[in-house]
Every structure is written in C-alpha cells, then in structure tokens.
Amino acid sequence: MNIRHTKSLASLLLGMAALLNAGQSIAQEQANLFLFGQELEVCSSDMDRYCSPAKKQTGFDESAKLGPIFQVTDEAITRLSDFNWTEQPELRAQVIAMLQSLKPQIEASQLSEREFVRLIRRSTFTHQDKTIKGRDVWSGLFEFERNNLFDLLEQKQATRAGKRLKTQVDLMATNNESALLAYQAFYERADQVAGKKRKPRVALLTGVSRDPYQKVDYYTGLFEQLGFEVIWLPLDGAMQTALSVKEYDAEACSKLAQFQIQKLGSFRRNILYPDLFKLQEAACRKDESILDSIKRADAIYIADGSNLLASHALNKPTGEASPELLKIKEMLGNKQLIIAVEGQSINSLASRNTILSGEGAQVMIEPSNVYLSANEVCNLGVDCISTEAERELNYLSEGVLGLFPYGLIDTQLSSLARQTRLLKVAYDTQTQMSFGLDRKTALAISIEESDKGDSVTFDVIGSGGFWIFDIQDGKLSSNMATGEYISHYFTHQDKVVYRNASVAPDFAPWKIATRLNSTNPTVTSSQPFGRYNYFKFSQMLCNTGASSAIAIGQLQEINYTLQLVKSASSAARQGVILLDGDKESRCSFSGVTNQILIN
C-alpha cells in the first residue's frame, strides 16, 4: 500500500487513483459528503512537515511564501498604541515596553512565529522601575490578544516589484499518503458531477477562520494540481455584515476592513493580502456575485476553522440562513454538487447540537454551557475565538450547516480523548448516535433518503479511524456513572452502513478476524480517558481477542471503572496498514459494550 513518487504529477495521481479504486465501493463513487480530519495536509512552502526529504533540501523558489514573519519596527510599535487590540491597559504598556527593549537586540531581523514567541518568553525588561519577565507578560495575554499582537507585528511579504509572495504547493513531493488518497477520492467524485466535457469546479470557503485569506493560496495550489478549476468564495462574517449594511448604507463595502476587526477579530488583512481584499471588496459591490459562483460549482470545500465563525459566514447577522447557504443546500439536495468539510469545521455539519469546546474527562461531571445560537454566544470575533478556546464544555442547541441529521459529530477523538465530551453532549441531549473522526482520516459519505429510514454509508480513508457511539436509552449520573453504551471503530477501507440506529460493518478484505483469548486484561490508570488512552484501551481489547477488559481510574475524588465487553454480536478484524511510510497494526471493531461504573 506504500506509494512511490513517480516522474510526473499525472502519473502520481494515476497511481493514487489505482490504489484508491482497489478498495473503492459503489457508495464512495456516489458520495455527496466528504469529511477531512486534521493533519491531512500536503507539502507546501509555508509548512514542509509533509514534504519529502529531497524537497526539504531543495526548497521552493524565491516567489514562495515561507510562512508569516514578524518584525519589531517603530511602525509596528506605534500600531500597538493606536489599535484597540487588548482590554488590559497595563499589559498593553508592558508589551510596548518589552518590544522597545528587544528592538535594539534584533535590529531588522525577520522572525517566524516560534522564534518570536521564544524571544518574548526569554526576555527581561524594566517598566516603571520594575523588572518584568517576558514569560509573565506572555502568559497574561488571552488567546485573542496574542492573535491581535501577531496581526499588528506581521510583515507583508512581497517581491522587489511589490508583488505579494504566495504559498506554493507540491503534490509530487508530498509524504502524506492519507491526504493524497482522501483528496484524490474527492476529486474523482467531483469529476463525476462535472461530466466529461470540462474540469470539475471547486468553490473554496476559507471565511470560517479569523484570517479568511491566509490559506487561499494553499488550497488554490492544492486543488489546481489535482485538476480542479478553483473558485474562491469571499464569504465570512465581515462580508455578511457588509452585505446586510449595504441595504441602507451605500458605503458599506468600503468598511470591510473595519468589519473584519469586529466580526473576525482580525487586523490588517487588507495590508497583508491586498489582492484578495480587493477581490472581496469587488464581490461585495456586485450583487449576487457569490451566488453566481456557487451555481457554477460542482463541489464546495469548507476549510478548517471556527464553527461560530462558520455560522456568521453562512447566516445573515439576524441569524437567518443566507441566500448562499440556501443555494448550497438546494444544489446538494438536487445532487448538483458535493460538499467537503475539513477539521474542526466538521462539527458544523450536525443538524443540531454543535460542539464548540471542552477538554478532558472532567466535562463528564461538570455542568455544560448550552447556547441557543451562534449569535447568543458571540457577536464579536474575539468572543467567538475565546469561547472555542475554553476547556469548559460549550455547545449550541442548533446546527450551523444542518446537513447531517443522524447524530452528533466531533473530530480528533483519539488524539485529544474527545470521546468524553461527545458522550456528555449525547447524554445531555439524549441524542442516541454520535460520530467521531480521528486525525489523518477522511470519510466519504453517501446518503440515500427513504421514508423507511435513510441509509448512510461511510467509507473510511487514511491511517486513523472513525468512531461511532450509541448510548441507546442510557443516562449519565452526576458522579460519572453511565448506562451501557455501544462503541464501534473502523479504519482504512472499511465500509459502514448506518440505518435506523443500526450499524452494519463491511470490513476491508485484507483484515482478518482476531483470535479469541480467555484472558481478560485489567489496566490500572489514573486517566483511562487521557489522550490516546481510551483508543489504546479499546485497541488492546480488539487486538488480544479478549472477551472483556477493565480500566480503573480516578477523576478528582471519584474512583471509577471503565468496562468493555464483547457480545455474540460483536466483531473485530485486524490487519497491517502501510501508509505514510509506517507499517502499523490496525484493529477495527463493532458492537463493544462500554460502561462507566463507580467503585
């Protein structure tokens, strides 16, 4: 299954297509939704993590943007005084004093974000006759204040002629095979929608991020190299505000930069990306410009970002669905386009109960914060960003896109141990089914609607996995105890059919049944729900062939046992996967009974 780079992009994609089609089902060929988990990136000039060793050595040409750079200049320090970037006056004064003390040391140095933060944290300076450590100043800044500080210190990157440097992509040099397989599947399905007479068109929505321009070049390069014609949809919360205000203020589109500060919590995007800003401003002035772009598309790609900012991008300021969202839903319903959603934006697909934040097992015993709508949570971009950065469990009682009515959705389940927050919201809302995606994993989803119950088919792509939980009619006690709930976990090339709360797996043919084992392992851990621990525990049961397993843990003063039990209806299949240069064992399972018991 390991993919070797070939001499041309065309032959690379041909090889990817052959590998993909070897395990492709009819359902995947009919998919209308694609979910891309985190870390499905490709080789690019501003992030070489997934570039081949040879590419890392040769690099990109001089016209490539290598990532944001920061510089401490007199103009930048003046901006920190002029802009309202923090709600802490004393901290503002300390930051300015700190940067003034650092400026002579670094002169005209251009720093990456990591270098800039390291410099701040290691610094010591004097302010109002007090010696202050930079790390104390840094820890005193809220997340949105750090973002604002970066915005005001970031430098425009341009050629000597003044042309903006752009992020470049190189699919040929990409080492992330999970990503290549997922994007190739998406391209092939969009190509079917487009027909044989032209390239498929993908409409790109990046306005779900506080910086709507930062990733435009990356996605444009990625999709063009795949074979798409790329259309950028300049839609975000600031744009929706401008379009609304335009009805009574003819100059509304000229205030777009101001609206970006208010609605996105984003400064100086017009300076750093002047060409994209002008395109967005022009689209604002031209009636139905974005609607016309959507009508031409065969696929919509919604980038990774904030679910609250996604709501503001796709709804009017009043909370009503925008004409753009209504058109997307109409075309999807008519099978005129497909939709892909990436990263945390995947949560916005759920028809109700959009999960916003929440980390750690403590969410099981702490009260949740429930909001009726995105407008109730935040009207300003900084408040949206702050809410989604909280460790407390926050969720909406409504959906954003509302395209997946079959249960809750969440991402990064195994790596961030988000099973607990997914289960907590399920119990809170008595939502029977929950679905979760791991990193480096994609899903192709085909939905066949029927009066007797929709049939939803999931095809799993990539080196991670896909979780399904069924709480049945169980309850969650205040002390963390649960009724019995069912877990399923599927990996690369598995197919799963969900209908009427029933899960029917079709495991990849290269996976074999695990041998039965009479030994039932016990794991003692203070954190069975710590990062990767729940995943590892479930994999241990799957791999050993044991009929049950228990993990003993403690949360605050609660001693509990997590119990996993296989039944006659359980199934498990094991195989070795060779993806992304690693040879790893993967175990898929279905129908395992879970229960949290208090000791």
Coordinates of C-alpha atoms in Angstrom, one line a residue:
M1 CA 0.0 0.0 0.0
N2 CA 3.0 2.3 0.1
I3 CA 3.0 4.9 -2.6
R4 CA 6.2 5.7 -4.5
H5 CA 6.7 9.1 -6.1
T6 CA 6.8 8.9 -9.9
K7 CA 8.2 11.2 -12.6
S8 CA 5.2 13.4 -13.1
L9 CA 2.1 14.6 -11.3
A10 CA -0.1 12.9 -13.8
S11 CA 1.4 9.5 -13.1
L12 CA 1.4 10.2 -9.4
L13 CA -2.4 10.8 -9.5
L14 CA -2.9 7.8 -11.8
G15 CA -1.1 5.7 -9.2
M16 CA -3.2 7.2 -6.4
A17 CA -6.4 6.5 -8.4
A18 CA -5.4 2.9 -8.9
L19 CA -4.7 2.4 -5.2
L20 CA -7.9 4.2 -4.2
N21 CA -10.1 2.2 -6.6
A22 CA -8.7 -1.1 -5.4
G23 CA -10.7 -0.6 -2.2
Q24 CA -13.4 1.8 -3.5
S25 CA -17.0 0.9 -3.0
I26 CA -20.0 1.9 -5.1
A27 CA -21.1 4.0 -2.2
Q28 CA -17.9 6.0 -2.3
E29 CA -18.5 6.7 -6.0
Q30 CA -21.9 8.1 -5.0
A31 CA -20.7 10.1 -2.0
N32 CA -22.2 13.5 -1.5
L33 CA -20.3 14.5 1.7
F34 CA -16.6 14.3 2.4
L35 CA -15.1 14.8 5.8
F36 CA -11.4 15.6 6.1
G37 CA -9.9 15.2 9.6
Q38 CA -7.0 17.2 10.9
E39 CA -3.4 16.6 9.6
L40 CA -4.5 15.8 6.0
E41 CA -2.1 18.4 4.7
V42 CA 0.2 18.3 1.7
C43 CA 3.7 19.6 1.1
S44 CA 3.7 23.4 0.9
S45 CA 6.2 26.2 1.2
D46 CA 4.8 27.5 4.5
M47 CA 4.7 24.1 6.1
D48 CA 7.2 21.5 5.0
R49 CA 6.3 18.8 7.6
Y50 CA 4.8 16.6 4.8
C51 CA 7.5 17.3 2.2
S52 CA 9.9 14.6 1.1
P53 CA 13.5 14.9 2.4
A54 CA 14.7 15.8 -1.0
K55 CA 12.1 18.7 -1.2
K56 CA 13.1 20.0 2.2
Q57 CA 16.7 20.2 0.9
T58 CA 15.9 21.9 -2.4
G59 CA 13.0 24.0 -1.1
F60 CA 10.7 26.3 -3.1
D61 CA 11.6 29.1 -5.4
E62 CA 12.1 32.8 -4.3
S63 CA 8.5 33.7 -5.1
A64 CA 7.2 31.3 -2.4
K65 CA 5.9 32.5 0.9
L66 CA 7.5 30.6 3.7
G67 CA 5.0 31.4 6.5
P68 CA 4.2 34.5 8.5
I69 CA 7.2 36.7 9.5
F70 CA 7.3 39.2 12.3
Q71 CA 9.4 42.3 12.8
V72 CA 9.7 44.8 15.6
T73 CA 9.7 48.1 13.9
D74 CA 8.8 51.7 15.0
E75 CA 5.7 51.4 12.9
A76 CA 4.7 48.2 14.5
I77 CA 5.1 49.5 18.0
T78 CA 3.0 52.6 17.0
R79 CA 0.3 50.3 15.8
L80 CA 0.2 48.6 19.3
S81 CA -0.5 52.1 20.7
D82 CA -3.1 53.1 18.1
F83 CA -5.2 49.9 17.7
N84 CA -7.6 48.6 20.4
W85 CA -6.0 45.1 20.4
T86 CA -6.3 44.4 24.2
E87 CA -8.7 45.0 27.1
Q88 CA -5.8 45.2 29.6
P89 CA -4.2 48.7 29.6
E90 CA -1.3 47.8 31.9
L91 CA -0.5 44.8 29.8
R92 CA -0.5 46.9 26.7
A93 CA 2.0 49.2 28.2
Q94 CA 4.2 46.3 29.3
V95 CA 4.1 44.7 25.8
I96 CA 5.2 48.0 24.3
A97 CA 8.0 48.4 26.8
M98 CA 9.1 44.9 26.2
L99 CA 9.3 45.3 22.4
Q100 CA 11.1 48.6 22.7
S101 CA 13.7 46.9 24.9
L102 CA 14.0 44.0 22.4
K103 CA 14.2 46.2 19.2
P104 CA 17.9 47.1 19.5
Q105 CA 18.8 43.4 20.1
I106 CA 17.1 42.1 17.0
E107 CA 17.5 45.1 14.7
A108 CA 15.8 44.3 11.4
S109 CA 15.5 40.6 12.0
Q110 CA 12.5 38.8 10.5
L111 CA 11.2 36.1 12.8
S112 CA 8.9 33.2 12.5
E113 CA 6.1 32.8 15.0
R114 CA 8.0 30.3 17.0
E115 CA 11.2 32.4 17.1
F116 CA 9.1 35.5 18.0
V117 CA 7.4 33.7 21.0
R118 CA 10.7 32.2 22.1
L119 CA 12.3 35.7 22.1
I120 CA 9.5 37.2 24.2
R121 CA 9.4 34.4 26.7
R122 CA 13.2 34.6 27.3
S123 CA 13.3 38.4 27.6
T124 CA 13.6 40.5 30.8
F125 CA 12.9 44.3 30.7
T126 CA 12.3 47.2 33.0
H127 CA 9.0 49.0 33.2
Q128 CA 8.1 51.7 35.7
D129 CA 11.2 50.8 37.8
K130 CA 10.2 47.2 37.9
T131 CA 12.0 44.2 36.4
I132 CA 9.5 42.1 34.4
K133 CA 9.9 38.8 32.7
G134 CA 8.6 38.3 29.2
R135 CA 7.1 34.9 30.0
D136 CA 4.9 36.5 32.6
V137 CA 3.7 39.1 30.1
W138 CA 3.0 36.3 27.5
S139 CA 1.1 34.1 30.0
G140 CA -1.0 37.1 30.9
L141 CA -2.3 37.6 27.4
F142 CA -5.6 35.9 26.3
E143 CA -5.6 33.9 23.1
F144 CA -7.4 36.6 21.1
E145 CA -4.8 39.2 22.4
R146 CA -2.0 37.0 21.2
N147 CA -3.6 36.7 17.8
N148 CA -4.1 40.5 17.6
L149 CA -0.5 41.1 18.6
F150 CA 0.7 38.8 15.8
D151 CA -1.6 40.6 13.3
L152 CA -0.1 44.0 14.2
L153 CA 3.5 42.8 14.0
E154 CA 3.3 40.6 10.9
Q155 CA 5.1 41.9 7.9
K156 CA 3.9 41.9 4.3
Q157 CA 5.9 39.6 2.1
A158 CA 6.5 40.8 -1.4
T159 CA 8.9 40.7 -4.3
R160 CA 11.1 43.6 -5.1
A161 CA 8.5 44.7 -7.6
G162 CA 5.9 44.7 -4.8
K163 CA 4.0 41.6 -5.8
R164 CA 2.7 39.6 -2.9
L165 CA 4.5 36.3 -2.2
K166 CA 2.2 33.3 -2.3
T167 CA 2.2 29.9 -0.6
Q168 CA 3.2 27.2 -3.1
V169 CA 2.1 23.5 -3.0
D170 CA 3.9 20.5 -4.4
L171 CA 1.8 17.3 -4.5
M172 CA 4.7 15.4 -6.1
A173 CA 6.8 15.9 -3.0
T174 CA 4.1 15.1 -0.5
N175 CA 4.8 12.3 2.0
N176 CA 1.3 12.3 3.5
E177 CA -0.4 9.4 1.6
S178 CA -3.5 9.6 3.7
A179 CA -4.1 13.1 2.5
L180 CA -3.4 12.2 -1.2
L181 CA -5.8 9.3 -1.1
A182 CA -8.5 11.5 0.5
Y183 CA -8.1 14.3 -1.9
Q184 CA -8.0 12.0 -4.9
A185 CA -11.3 10.4 -3.8
F186 CA -12.8 13.9 -3.5
Y187 CA -11.5 14.9 -7.0
E188 CA -12.8 11.8 -8.7
R189 CA -16.3 12.2 -7.2
A190 CA -16.4 15.9 -8.2
D191 CA -15.2 14.9 -11.7
Q192 CA -18.3 12.6 -12.0
V193 CA -20.6 15.5 -11.0
A194 CA -18.9 17.8 -13.6
G195 CA -19.2 15.4 -16.5
K196 CA -16.8 14.7 -19.3
K197 CA -16.7 18.0 -21.1
R198 CA -14.8 20.2 -18.6
K199 CA -12.7 20.2 -15.4
P200 CA -14.6 19.9 -12.1
R201 CA -15.0 23.2 -10.3
V202 CA -14.5 23.5 -6.6
A203 CA -15.7 26.6 -4.7
L204 CA -13.4 27.3 -1.7
L205 CA -14.8 28.8 1.5
T206 CA -12.0 30.0 3.9
G207 CA -14.0 32.6 5.8
V208 CA -14.6 30.2 8.7
S209 CA -11.2 31.3 10.1
R210 CA -10.3 34.6 11.7
D211 CA -7.9 35.1 8.8
P212 CA -10.0 34.5 5.7
Y213 CA -7.1 35.0 3.3
Q214 CA -4.2 33.0 4.9
K215 CA -4.9 29.6 3.3
V216 CA -6.4 30.7 0.0
D217 CA -3.1 30.3 -1.9
Y218 CA -2.5 26.9 -0.3
Y219 CA -5.9 25.4 -1.2
T220 CA -5.8 27.0 -4.7
G221 CA -2.5 25.3 -5.4
L222 CA -3.6 22.0 -4.0
F223 CA -6.9 21.8 -6.0
E224 CA -5.4 23.1 -9.2
Q225 CA -2.7 20.5 -9.1
L226 CA -5.4 17.8 -8.5
G227 CA -7.1 19.0 -11.7
F228 CA -9.8 21.3 -10.4
E229 CA -10.8 24.8 -11.6
V230 CA -10.8 26.8 -8.4
I231 CA -13.3 29.4 -7.4
W232 CA -12.8 31.4 -4.1
L233 CA -15.9 32.3 -2.2
P234 CA -15.1 35.5 -0.4
L235 CA -17.7 34.9 2.3
D236 CA -17.2 35.4 6.0
G237 CA -18.9 37.2 9.0
A238 CA -17.5 40.6 7.9
M239 CA -18.8 40.1 4.4
Q240 CA -22.2 39.1 5.6
T241 CA -22.3 42.2 7.8
A242 CA -21.2 44.4 4.8
L243 CA -23.9 42.8 2.6
S244 CA -26.5 43.5 5.2
V245 CA -25.5 47.0 5.9
K246 CA -25.3 47.7 2.2
E247 CA -29.1 47.7 2.1
Y248 CA -29.1 51.1 3.8
D249 CA -25.5 52.3 3.5
A250 CA -24.1 52.6 0.0
E251 CA -20.5 52.8 1.5
A252 CA -20.8 49.5 3.5
C253 CA -18.3 47.7 1.3
S254 CA -15.7 50.3 1.9
K255 CA -15.9 49.4 5.6
L256 CA -14.9 45.8 5.1
A257 CA -11.6 46.2 7.0
Q258 CA -13.4 47.6 9.9
F259 CA -15.9 44.8 9.9
Q260 CA -13.1 42.3 9.8
I261 CA -11.8 43.7 13.1
Q262 CA -15.3 43.5 14.7
K263 CA -16.6 40.2 13.3
L264 CA -13.4 38.2 12.8
G265 CA -11.1 39.7 15.4
S266 CA -8.6 40.2 12.5
F267 CA -6.4 43.2 11.9
R268 CA -4.6 44.5 8.8
R269 CA -5.7 41.8 6.3
N270 CA -6.1 44.4 3.7
I271 CA -2.4 45.4 4.1
L272 CA -1.0 41.8 4.1
Y273 CA -3.3 40.5 1.3
P274 CA -4.2 43.5 -0.8
D275 CA -5.2 41.5 -3.9
L276 CA -7.6 39.2 -2.0
F277 CA -9.0 42.1 -0.1
K278 CA -9.8 43.9 -3.4
L279 CA -11.4 40.8 -4.8
Q280 CA -13.7 40.5 -1.7
E281 CA -14.5 44.2 -1.8
A282 CA -15.4 43.9 -5.5
A283 CA -17.6 40.9 -4.8
C284 CA -19.4 42.9 -2.1
R285 CA -20.2 45.7 -4.5
K286 CA -21.5 43.3 -7.2
D287 CA -25.0 41.9 -6.4
E288 CA -25.2 38.1 -6.2
S289 CA -21.6 37.7 -7.2
I290 CA -21.0 34.9 -4.7
L291 CA -24.3 33.2 -5.5
D292 CA -23.3 33.1 -9.2
S293 CA -20.0 31.4 -8.2
I294 CA -21.9 28.8 -6.1
K295 CA -24.2 28.0 -9.1
R296 CA -21.1 27.2 -11.2
A297 CA -19.5 24.8 -8.7
D298 CA -19.5 21.0 -8.7
A299 CA -18.1 20.9 -5.2
I300 CA -17.9 23.1 -2.1
Y301 CA -14.8 22.9 0.2
I302 CA -15.2 24.4 3.7
A303 CA -11.7 24.8 5.3
D304 CA -10.8 24.1 8.8
G305 CA -11.9 26.8 11.2
S306 CA -14.3 28.0 13.9
N307 CA -17.8 26.7 14.0
L308 CA -19.0 30.0 15.3
L309 CA -17.3 32.0 12.6
A310 CA -18.8 29.5 10.1
S311 CA -22.2 30.3 11.4
H312 CA -21.6 34.0 10.9
A313 CA -20.2 33.4 7.4
L314 CA -23.2 31.4 6.3
N315 CA -26.0 33.2 8.0
K316 CA -27.2 36.8 8.0
P317 CA -26.4 38.9 11.1
T318 CA -30.1 38.3 12.1
G319 CA -29.4 34.6 12.3
E320 CA -31.4 33.7 9.2
A321 CA -29.8 31.4 6.6
S322 CA -28.1 33.5 3.9
P323 CA -29.0 33.1 0.2
E324 CA -25.6 31.4 -0.2
L325 CA -26.3 28.7 2.4
L326 CA -29.8 28.1 1.0
K327 CA -28.4 27.7 -2.5
I328 CA -25.8 25.2 -1.3
K329 CA -28.4 23.2 0.4
E330 CA -30.7 23.3 -2.7
M331 CA -27.9 22.2 -5.0
L332 CA -26.8 19.4 -2.6
G333 CA -30.4 18.2 -2.4
N334 CA -30.6 18.1 -6.2
K335 CA -27.3 16.3 -6.4
Q336 CA -25.8 19.1 -8.4
L337 CA -22.8 19.4 -6.1
I338 CA -20.9 17.6 -3.3
I339 CA -19.6 19.2 -0.1
A340 CA -16.3 18.6 1.7
V341 CA -15.7 19.9 5.2
E342 CA -12.3 20.0 6.9
G343 CA -11.0 19.9 10.5
Q344 CA -13.0 21.4 13.3
S345 CA -15.5 22.8 10.8
I346 CA -16.8 19.3 10.5
N347 CA -18.8 19.9 13.7
S348 CA -20.9 22.4 11.8
L349 CA -22.4 19.6 9.7
A350 CA -24.7 18.4 12.5
S351 CA -28.3 19.4 12.3
R352 CA -28.4 20.2 16.0
N353 CA -26.1 20.4 19.0
T354 CA -22.9 21.8 17.5
I355 CA -19.9 21.1 19.9
L356 CA -17.7 24.2 20.3
S357 CA -15.2 23.3 23.1
G358 CA -14.4 21.1 26.0
E359 CA -11.3 19.2 27.0
G360 CA -10.6 16.4 29.5
A361 CA -12.7 13.8 31.3
Q362 CA -13.9 16.4 33.8
V363 CA -16.6 17.5 31.3
M364 CA -18.5 14.4 32.4
I365 CA -19.1 15.7 35.9
E366 CA -19.2 19.5 35.3
P367 CA -22.2 21.4 34.0
S368 CA -22.3 22.2 30.3
N369 CA -22.8 25.6 28.8
V370 CA -25.6 25.4 26.2
Y371 CA -26.4 28.2 23.8
L372 CA -29.4 28.6 21.5
S373 CA -27.5 30.1 18.6
A374 CA -24.1 31.4 17.5
N375 CA -25.5 34.9 17.9
E376 CA -26.1 34.2 21.6
V377 CA -22.5 33.1 22.1
C378 CA -20.8 35.9 20.3
N379 CA -21.4 39.0 18.1
L380 CA -17.7 40.0 18.0
G381 CA -15.0 37.8 16.6
V382 CA -12.8 37.9 19.7
D383 CA -15.6 36.5 21.8
C384 CA -16.1 33.6 19.3
I385 CA -12.5 32.7 19.4
S386 CA -12.3 33.0 23.2
T387 CA -15.3 30.7 23.7
E388 CA -13.9 28.0 21.4
A389 CA -10.6 28.1 23.3
E390 CA -12.2 27.3 26.7
R391 CA -11.7 23.9 28.4
E392 CA -15.3 24.0 29.6
L393 CA -17.9 22.1 27.5
N394 CA -19.8 24.6 25.3
Y395 CA -22.2 23.6 22.6
L396 CA -25.1 25.0 20.5
S397 CA -28.5 23.6 20.7
E398 CA -28.8 24.0 16.9
G399 CA -26.7 23.2 13.8
V400 CA -24.8 25.5 11.6
L401 CA -24.9 23.8 8.2
G402 CA -27.5 21.3 9.3
L403 CA -26.6 18.7 6.6
F404 CA -26.2 15.7 8.9
P405 CA -29.4 14.9 10.9
Y406 CA -28.2 11.5 12.2
G407 CA -26.4 12.5 15.4
L408 CA -23.6 14.5 16.9
I409 CA -20.2 14.9 15.2
D410 CA -16.7 15.7 16.6
T411 CA -13.1 15.4 15.5
Q412 CA -9.7 14.4 16.9
L413 CA -11.3 11.9 19.1
S414 CA -8.4 9.6 19.8
S415 CA -5.6 12.1 20.0
L416 CA -7.4 14.6 22.3
A417 CA -9.6 12.0 24.1
R418 CA -12.8 13.8 23.0
Q419 CA -14.9 10.7 23.5
T420 CA -15.9 12.1 26.9
R421 CA -17.2 15.4 25.5
L422 CA -19.0 13.7 22.7
L423 CA -20.7 11.3 25.2
K424 CA -21.6 14.1 27.6
V425 CA -23.4 16.1 24.9
A426 CA -25.1 12.9 23.8
Y427 CA -26.4 12.2 27.3
D428 CA -27.3 15.9 27.9
T429 CA -29.4 16.0 24.8
Q430 CA -30.5 12.3 24.7
T431 CA -29.0 12.0 21.2
Q432 CA -28.7 8.3 20.5
M433 CA -25.9 8.3 17.9
S434 CA -22.6 10.1 17.9
F435 CA -19.9 10.0 15.2
G436 CA -16.2 11.0 15.6
L437 CA -13.2 11.3 13.3
D438 CA -9.6 10.8 14.1
R439 CA -6.6 12.8 12.7
K440 CA -5.3 11.7 9.3
T441 CA -8.7 10.2 8.5
A442 CA -11.3 11.1 5.9
L443 CA -14.8 9.9 5.3
A444 CA -16.7 9.6 2.0
I445 CA -20.4 9.6 3.0
S446 CA -23.3 8.6 0.7
I447 CA -26.8 9.3 1.9
E448 CA -29.9 7.6 0.4
E449 CA -33.1 9.1 1.7
S450 CA -36.1 6.9 2.3
D451 CA -39.4 7.0 4.1
K452 CA -38.5 3.8 5.8
G453 CA -35.2 5.3 7.1
D454 CA -32.3 6.9 5.4
S455 CA -29.3 4.7 4.6
V456 CA -26.0 6.3 5.3
T457 CA -22.8 4.7 4.1
F458 CA -19.4 5.7 5.4
D459 CA -16.1 4.8 3.6
V460 CA -13.0 5.2 5.7
I461 CA -9.8 6.6 4.2
G462 CA -6.5 7.2 5.9
S463 CA -4.3 6.0 8.8
G464 CA -6.5 7.0 11.6
G465 CA -10.1 5.8 12.3
F466 CA -13.8 6.6 12.7
W467 CA -15.8 6.2 15.9
I468 CA -19.5 5.6 16.3
F469 CA -21.2 5.6 19.8
D470 CA -24.7 4.5 20.6
I471 CA -25.9 5.5 24.1
Q472 CA -29.2 3.6 23.5
D473 CA -31.6 5.0 26.1
G474 CA -28.9 5.3 28.8
K475 CA -28.4 8.0 31.3
L476 CA -25.4 9.8 32.8
S477 CA -25.2 10.2 36.6
S478 CA -23.8 13.3 38.3
N479 CA -20.9 11.1 39.6
M480 CA -19.9 10.0 36.1
A481 CA -21.7 6.6 36.1
T482 CA -23.3 5.7 32.8
G483 CA -25.6 3.1 31.5
E484 CA -24.4 0.7 28.9
Y485 CA -23.4 2.3 25.6
I486 CA -22.0 0.7 22.4
S487 CA -18.8 1.7 20.6
H488 CA -17.6 0.9 17.1
Y489 CA -14.3 1.8 15.5
F490 CA -13.4 1.5 11.8
T491 CA -10.2 2.0 9.9
H492 CA -8.8 2.3 6.3
Q493 CA -11.0 0.9 3.6
D494 CA -13.8 -0.3 6.0
K495 CA -17.3 0.5 4.9
V496 CA -20.1 1.1 7.4
V497 CA -23.8 1.3 6.6
Y498 CA -26.0 3.1 9.2
R499 CA -29.8 2.8 9.1
N500 CA -32.4 3.2 11.8
A501 CA -29.9 3.2 14.6
S502 CA -28.3 0.0 13.3
V503 CA -24.6 -0.2 12.3
A504 CA -23.6 -2.8 9.7
P505 CA -19.9 -3.1 9.1
D506 CA -18.2 -4.4 5.9
F507 CA -14.5 -4.7 6.9
A508 CA -11.7 -4.3 4.4
P509 CA -10.9 -7.7 2.9
W510 CA -7.3 -7.6 3.9
K511 CA -8.3 -7.6 7.6
I512 CA -8.7 -10.9 9.4
A513 CA -10.7 -12.0 12.5
T514 CA -8.8 -11.7 15.8
R515 CA -8.2 -14.9 17.7
L516 CA -10.3 -15.5 20.8
N517 CA -8.4 -15.2 24.1
S518 CA -9.7 -16.3 27.5
T519 CA -7.6 -13.7 29.3
N520 CA -9.4 -10.6 30.3
P521 CA -6.9 -7.8 30.8
T522 CA -7.1 -5.2 33.6
V523 CA -5.5 -1.8 33.2
T524 CA -4.8 0.5 36.1
S525 CA -4.5 4.1 35.1
S526 CA -5.4 7.4 36.7
Q527 CA -6.6 8.6 33.4
P528 CA -8.3 6.0 31.2
F529 CA -9.7 9.0 29.3
G530 CA -6.4 10.7 28.9
R531 CA -5.1 11.5 25.4
Y532 CA -5.0 8.3 23.3
N533 CA -5.7 6.2 26.4
Y534 CA -9.3 5.3 25.5
F535 CA -8.2 4.5 22.0
K536 CA -5.3 2.3 23.2
F537 CA -7.6 0.5 25.7
S538 CA -10.1 -0.3 23.0
Q539 CA -7.4 -1.4 20.7
M540 CA -6.0 -3.7 23.3
L541 CA -9.3 -5.5 23.7
C542 CA -9.6 -5.7 19.9
N543 CA -6.1 -7.0 19.3
T544 CA -5.9 -9.5 22.1
G545 CA -9.2 -11.2 21.2
A546 CA -10.3 -11.0 24.9
S547 CA -14.0 -11.0 25.7
S548 CA -13.7 -8.1 28.2
A549 CA -11.4 -5.6 29.8
I550 CA -11.5 -3.1 32.6
A551 CA -9.6 0.1 33.3
I552 CA -9.5 1.5 36.8
G553 CA -9.1 5.3 37.1
Q554 CA -9.8 8.4 39.2
L555 CA -11.3 11.7 38.4
Q556 CA -11.0 14.3 41.2
E557 CA -12.2 12.2 44.2
I558 CA -14.3 9.7 42.1
N559 CA -12.9 6.2 41.7
Y560 CA -14.3 4.5 38.7
T561 CA -14.0 1.5 36.4
L562 CA -14.3 1.7 32.6
Q563 CA -15.6 -1.7 31.4
L564 CA -15.5 -3.0 27.9
V565 CA -17.4 -6.2 27.0
K566 CA -17.8 -8.1 23.7
S567 CA -21.0 -9.9 23.0
A568 CA -22.1 -12.5 20.5
S569 CA -22.9 -9.7 18.0
S570 CA -19.5 -8.1 18.4
A571 CA -17.0 -8.3 15.6
A572 CA -13.3 -7.5 15.2
R573 CA -10.9 -7.5 12.3
Q574 CA -7.2 -6.9 12.4
G575 CA -4.6 -6.1 9.7
V576 CA -1.4 -4.3 8.9
I577 CA -1.6 -1.0 7.1
L578 CA 1.3 0.6 5.2
L579 CA 0.5 4.3 4.8
D580 CA 2.6 7.4 5.3
G581 CA 5.8 5.4 5.4
D582 CA 4.7 3.5 8.6
K583 CA 3.7 -0.1 8.9
E584 CA 1.2 -0.3 11.7
S585 CA -1.3 -2.8 13.0
R586 CA -4.9 -1.6 12.9
C587 CA -7.9 -3.3 14.6
S588 CA -11.4 -2.4 13.6
F589 CA -14.3 -3.5 15.8
S590 CA -18.1 -3.2 16.1
G591 CA -20.6 -3.7 18.9
V592 CA -18.5 -3.4 22.0
T593 CA -20.5 -2.7 25.2
N594 CA -19.0 0.1 27.4
Q595 CA -20.0 1.2 30.9
I596 CA -18.5 3.5 33.5
L597 CA -19.1 2.1 37.0
I598 CA -18.3 3.9 40.3
N599 CA -16.2 1.8 42.6

